[in-house]
mmCIF file of C-alpha atoms in Angstrom:
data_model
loop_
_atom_site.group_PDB
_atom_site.id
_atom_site.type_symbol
_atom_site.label_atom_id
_atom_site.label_comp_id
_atom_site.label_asym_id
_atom_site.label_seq_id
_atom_site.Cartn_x
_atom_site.Cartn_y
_atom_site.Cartn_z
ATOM 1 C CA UNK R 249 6.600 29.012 -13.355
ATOM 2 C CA UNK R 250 5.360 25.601 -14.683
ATOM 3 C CA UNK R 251 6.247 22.584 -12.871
ATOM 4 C CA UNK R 252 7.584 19.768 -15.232
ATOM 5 C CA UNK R 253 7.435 15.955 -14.134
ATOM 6 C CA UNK R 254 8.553 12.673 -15.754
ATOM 7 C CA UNK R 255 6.687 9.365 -15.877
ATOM 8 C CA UNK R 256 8.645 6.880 -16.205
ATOM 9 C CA UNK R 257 7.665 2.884 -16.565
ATOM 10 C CA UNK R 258 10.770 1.391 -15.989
ATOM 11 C CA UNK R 259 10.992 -0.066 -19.400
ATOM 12 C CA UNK R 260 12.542 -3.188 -20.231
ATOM 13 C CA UNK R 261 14.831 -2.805 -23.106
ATOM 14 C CA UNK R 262 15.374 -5.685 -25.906
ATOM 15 C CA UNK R 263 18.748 -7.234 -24.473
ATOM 16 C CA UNK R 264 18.117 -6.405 -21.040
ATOM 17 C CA UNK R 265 16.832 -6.896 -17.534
ATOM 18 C CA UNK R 266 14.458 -5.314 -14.993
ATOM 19 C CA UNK R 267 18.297 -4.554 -12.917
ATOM 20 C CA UNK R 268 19.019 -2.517 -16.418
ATOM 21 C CA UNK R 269 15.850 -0.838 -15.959
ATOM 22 C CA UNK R 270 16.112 -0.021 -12.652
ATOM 23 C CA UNK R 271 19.709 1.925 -13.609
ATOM 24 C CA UNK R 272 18.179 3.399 -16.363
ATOM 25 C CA UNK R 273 15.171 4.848 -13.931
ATOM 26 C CA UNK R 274 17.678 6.176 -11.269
ATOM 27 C CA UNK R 275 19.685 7.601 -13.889
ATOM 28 C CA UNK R 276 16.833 9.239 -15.442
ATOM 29 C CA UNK R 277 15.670 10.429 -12.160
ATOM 30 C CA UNK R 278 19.358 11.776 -11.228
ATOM 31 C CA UNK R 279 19.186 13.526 -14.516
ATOM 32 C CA UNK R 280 15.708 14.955 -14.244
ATOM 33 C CA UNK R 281 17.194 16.213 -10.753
ATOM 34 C CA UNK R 282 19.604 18.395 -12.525
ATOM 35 C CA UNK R 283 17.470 19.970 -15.151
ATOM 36 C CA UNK R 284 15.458 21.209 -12.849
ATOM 37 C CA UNK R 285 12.443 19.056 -12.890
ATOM 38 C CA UNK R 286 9.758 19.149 -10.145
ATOM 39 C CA UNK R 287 8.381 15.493 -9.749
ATOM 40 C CA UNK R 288 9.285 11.723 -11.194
ATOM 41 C CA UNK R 289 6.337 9.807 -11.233
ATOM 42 C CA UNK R 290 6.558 5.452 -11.682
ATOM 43 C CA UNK R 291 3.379 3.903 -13.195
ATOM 44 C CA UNK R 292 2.012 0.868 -11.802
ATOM 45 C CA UNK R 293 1.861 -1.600 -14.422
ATOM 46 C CA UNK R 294 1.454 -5.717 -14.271
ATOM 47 C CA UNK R 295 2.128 -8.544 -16.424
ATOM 48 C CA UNK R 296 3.706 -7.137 -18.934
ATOM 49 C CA UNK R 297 7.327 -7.728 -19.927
ATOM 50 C CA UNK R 298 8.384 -4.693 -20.929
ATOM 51 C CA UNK R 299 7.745 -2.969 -18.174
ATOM 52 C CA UNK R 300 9.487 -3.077 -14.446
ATOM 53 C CA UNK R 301 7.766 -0.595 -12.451
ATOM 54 C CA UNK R 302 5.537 -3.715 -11.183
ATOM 55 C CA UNK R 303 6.461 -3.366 -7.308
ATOM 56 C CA UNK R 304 5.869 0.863 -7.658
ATOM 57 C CA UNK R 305 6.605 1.956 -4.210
ATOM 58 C CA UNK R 306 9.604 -0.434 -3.799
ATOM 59 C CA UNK R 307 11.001 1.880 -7.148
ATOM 60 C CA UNK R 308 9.822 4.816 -5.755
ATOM 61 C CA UNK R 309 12.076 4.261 -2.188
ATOM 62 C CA UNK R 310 15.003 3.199 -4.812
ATOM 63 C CA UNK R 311 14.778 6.383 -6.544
ATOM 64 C CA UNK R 312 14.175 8.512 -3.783
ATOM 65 C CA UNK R 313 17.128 7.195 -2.024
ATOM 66 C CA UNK R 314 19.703 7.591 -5.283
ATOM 67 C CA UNK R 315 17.995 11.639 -5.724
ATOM 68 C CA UNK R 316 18.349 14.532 -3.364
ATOM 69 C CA UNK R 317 15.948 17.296 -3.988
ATOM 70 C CA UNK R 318 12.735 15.883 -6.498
ATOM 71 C CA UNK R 319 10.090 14.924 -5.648
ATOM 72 C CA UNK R 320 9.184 11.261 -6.744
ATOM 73 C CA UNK R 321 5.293 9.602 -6.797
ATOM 74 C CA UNK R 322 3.312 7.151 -8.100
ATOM 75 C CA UNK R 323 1.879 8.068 -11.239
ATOM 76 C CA UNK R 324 -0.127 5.796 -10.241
ATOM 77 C CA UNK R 325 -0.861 3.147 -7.709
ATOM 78 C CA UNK R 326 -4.138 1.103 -9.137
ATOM 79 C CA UNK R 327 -5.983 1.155 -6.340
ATOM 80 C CA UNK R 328 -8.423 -1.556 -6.971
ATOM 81 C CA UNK R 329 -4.820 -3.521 -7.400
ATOM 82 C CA UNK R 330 -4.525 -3.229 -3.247
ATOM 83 C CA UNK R 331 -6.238 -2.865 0.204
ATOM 84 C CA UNK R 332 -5.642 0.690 0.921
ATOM 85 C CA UNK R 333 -4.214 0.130 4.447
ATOM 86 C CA UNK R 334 -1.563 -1.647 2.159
ATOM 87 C CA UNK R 335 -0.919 1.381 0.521
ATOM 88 C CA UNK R 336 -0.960 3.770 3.547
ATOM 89 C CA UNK R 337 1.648 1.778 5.354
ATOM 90 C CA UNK R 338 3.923 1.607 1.729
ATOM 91 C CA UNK R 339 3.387 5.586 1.688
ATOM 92 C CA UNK R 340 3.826 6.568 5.297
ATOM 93 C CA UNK R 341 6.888 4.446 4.829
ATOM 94 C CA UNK R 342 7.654 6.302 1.989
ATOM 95 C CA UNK R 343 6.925 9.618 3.765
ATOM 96 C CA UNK R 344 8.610 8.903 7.131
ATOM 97 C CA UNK R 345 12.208 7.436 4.938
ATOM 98 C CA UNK R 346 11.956 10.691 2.227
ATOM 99 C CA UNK R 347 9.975 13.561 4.014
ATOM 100 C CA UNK R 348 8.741 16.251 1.764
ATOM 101 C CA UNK R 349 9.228 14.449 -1.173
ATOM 102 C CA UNK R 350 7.128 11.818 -1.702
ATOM 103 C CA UNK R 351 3.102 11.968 -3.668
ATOM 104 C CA UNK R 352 0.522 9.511 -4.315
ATOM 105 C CA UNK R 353 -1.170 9.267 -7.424
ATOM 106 C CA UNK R 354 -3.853 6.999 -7.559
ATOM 107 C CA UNK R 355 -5.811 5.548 -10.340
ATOM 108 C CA UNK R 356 -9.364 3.449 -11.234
ATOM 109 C CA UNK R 357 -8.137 1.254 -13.438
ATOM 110 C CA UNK R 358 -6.690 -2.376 -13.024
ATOM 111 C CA UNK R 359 -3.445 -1.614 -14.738
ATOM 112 C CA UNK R 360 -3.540 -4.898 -16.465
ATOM 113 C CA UNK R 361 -6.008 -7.431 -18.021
ATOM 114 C CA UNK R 362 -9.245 -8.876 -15.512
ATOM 115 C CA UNK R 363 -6.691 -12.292 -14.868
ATOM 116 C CA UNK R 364 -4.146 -10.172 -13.740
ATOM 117 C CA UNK R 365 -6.448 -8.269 -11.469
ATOM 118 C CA UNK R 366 -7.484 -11.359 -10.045
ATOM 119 C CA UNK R 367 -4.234 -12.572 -8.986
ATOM 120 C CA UNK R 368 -3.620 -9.235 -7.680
ATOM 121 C CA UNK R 369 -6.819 -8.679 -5.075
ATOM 122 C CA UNK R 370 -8.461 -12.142 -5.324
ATOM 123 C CA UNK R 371 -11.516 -10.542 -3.707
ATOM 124 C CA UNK R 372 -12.203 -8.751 -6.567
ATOM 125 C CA UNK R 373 -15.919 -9.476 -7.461
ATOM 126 C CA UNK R 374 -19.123 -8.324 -9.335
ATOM 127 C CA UNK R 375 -20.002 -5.647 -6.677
ATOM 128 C CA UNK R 376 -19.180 -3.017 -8.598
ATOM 129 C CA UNK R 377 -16.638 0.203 -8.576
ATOM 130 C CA UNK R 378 -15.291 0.482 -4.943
ATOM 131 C CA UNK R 379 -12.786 3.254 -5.631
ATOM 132 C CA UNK R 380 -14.404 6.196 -4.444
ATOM 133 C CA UNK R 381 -14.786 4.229 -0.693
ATOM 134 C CA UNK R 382 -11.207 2.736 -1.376
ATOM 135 C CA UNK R 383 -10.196 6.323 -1.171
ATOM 136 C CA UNK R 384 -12.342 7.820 1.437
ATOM 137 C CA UNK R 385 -10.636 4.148 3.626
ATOM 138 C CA UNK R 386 -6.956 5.492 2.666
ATOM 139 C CA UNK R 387 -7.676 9.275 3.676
ATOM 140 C CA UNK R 388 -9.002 8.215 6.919
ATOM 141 C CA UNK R 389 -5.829 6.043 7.885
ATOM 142 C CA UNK R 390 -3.966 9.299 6.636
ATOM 143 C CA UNK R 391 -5.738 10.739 9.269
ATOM 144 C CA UNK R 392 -5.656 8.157 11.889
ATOM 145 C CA UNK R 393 -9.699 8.328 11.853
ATOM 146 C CA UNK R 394 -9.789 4.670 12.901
ATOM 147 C CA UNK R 395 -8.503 3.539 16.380
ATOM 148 C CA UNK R 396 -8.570 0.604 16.153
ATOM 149 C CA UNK R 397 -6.956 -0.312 12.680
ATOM 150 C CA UNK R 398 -3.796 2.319 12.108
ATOM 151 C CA UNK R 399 -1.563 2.258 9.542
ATOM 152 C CA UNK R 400 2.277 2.276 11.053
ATOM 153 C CA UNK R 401 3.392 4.165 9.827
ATOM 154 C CA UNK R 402 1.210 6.543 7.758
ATOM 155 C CA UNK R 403 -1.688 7.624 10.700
ATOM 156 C CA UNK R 404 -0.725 11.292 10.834
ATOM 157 C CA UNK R 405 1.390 11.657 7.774
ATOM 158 C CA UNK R 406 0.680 14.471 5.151
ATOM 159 C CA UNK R 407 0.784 12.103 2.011
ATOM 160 C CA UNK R 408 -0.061 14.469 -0.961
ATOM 161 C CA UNK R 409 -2.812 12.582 -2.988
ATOM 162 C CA UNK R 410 -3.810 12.801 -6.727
ATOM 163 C CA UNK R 411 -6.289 11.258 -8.900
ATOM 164 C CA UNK R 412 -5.526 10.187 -12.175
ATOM 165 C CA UNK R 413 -7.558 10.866 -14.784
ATOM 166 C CA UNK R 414 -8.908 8.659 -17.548
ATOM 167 C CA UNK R 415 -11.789 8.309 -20.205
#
């Protein structure tokens, strides 16, 4: 049997607020939930008014908390967007509050245009792609390879990880 999954972005509709959006998402979630679905992913996206999902794993704990059974992820957090300790802390979090039910889907791409990026990791500079070592750093405080810089929580967690892909 095929596993189905939403994406949602947390749109913004004409008329309303990111609050409206953020009922809209739990109620789609809640909804999903009872059809059966396997997985709600949120999409990181930034600067753009439209869309809410901005602060991902803060909508992920909101929807997780207002669902009982689905499983809910990022679809994706933009790693170049954060430091992945950042991220391993939001997910064990995530993981230690919603056991079982929570994934990681992580993505290349800024999510937004090179300003945007900017503001988001200001030490973003010409040295190229770091997002295969941005990965390898997140698995290893997964693991709790590094003693002397642990991610509480997360070290120890099983946080299911998935790559997005793109062109």
């Amino acid at each position: 049997m095929a596993h189905l999954s939403i994406l949602d972005l947390s749109p913004i509709i004409e008329g309303g607020d990111a609050a409206l959006a953020f009922r809209n998402t739990v109620d789609l979630a809640q909804h999903a939930e009872r059809w059966g679905y396997h997985r709600f992913w949120v999409a990181e996206h930034h600067n753009l008014p439209g869309i809410a999902s901005a602060a991902t794993s803060v909508v992920i704990g909101h929807v997780a908390a207002k669902t009982k059974t689905i499983r809910v992820g990022a679809g994706g957090i933009m790693l170049p967007n954060h430091a992945p300790l950042v991220i391993a802390e939001q997910f064990g979090t995530l993981v230690s509050l919603f056991p079982d039910r929570i994934d990681l889907g992580l993505g290349r791409a800024p999510g937004s245009d090179q300003r945007t990026a900017r503001a988001l990791r200001r030490n973003l500079g010409s040295d190229g792609d770091t997002f295969p070592q941005d990965v390898l750093e997140l698995q290893s405080y997964f693991a709790g390879a590094d003693t002397r810089v642990q991610a509480v929580p997360g070290a120890g967690l099983d946080v299911p990880l998935y790559l997005l892909g793109s062109s």
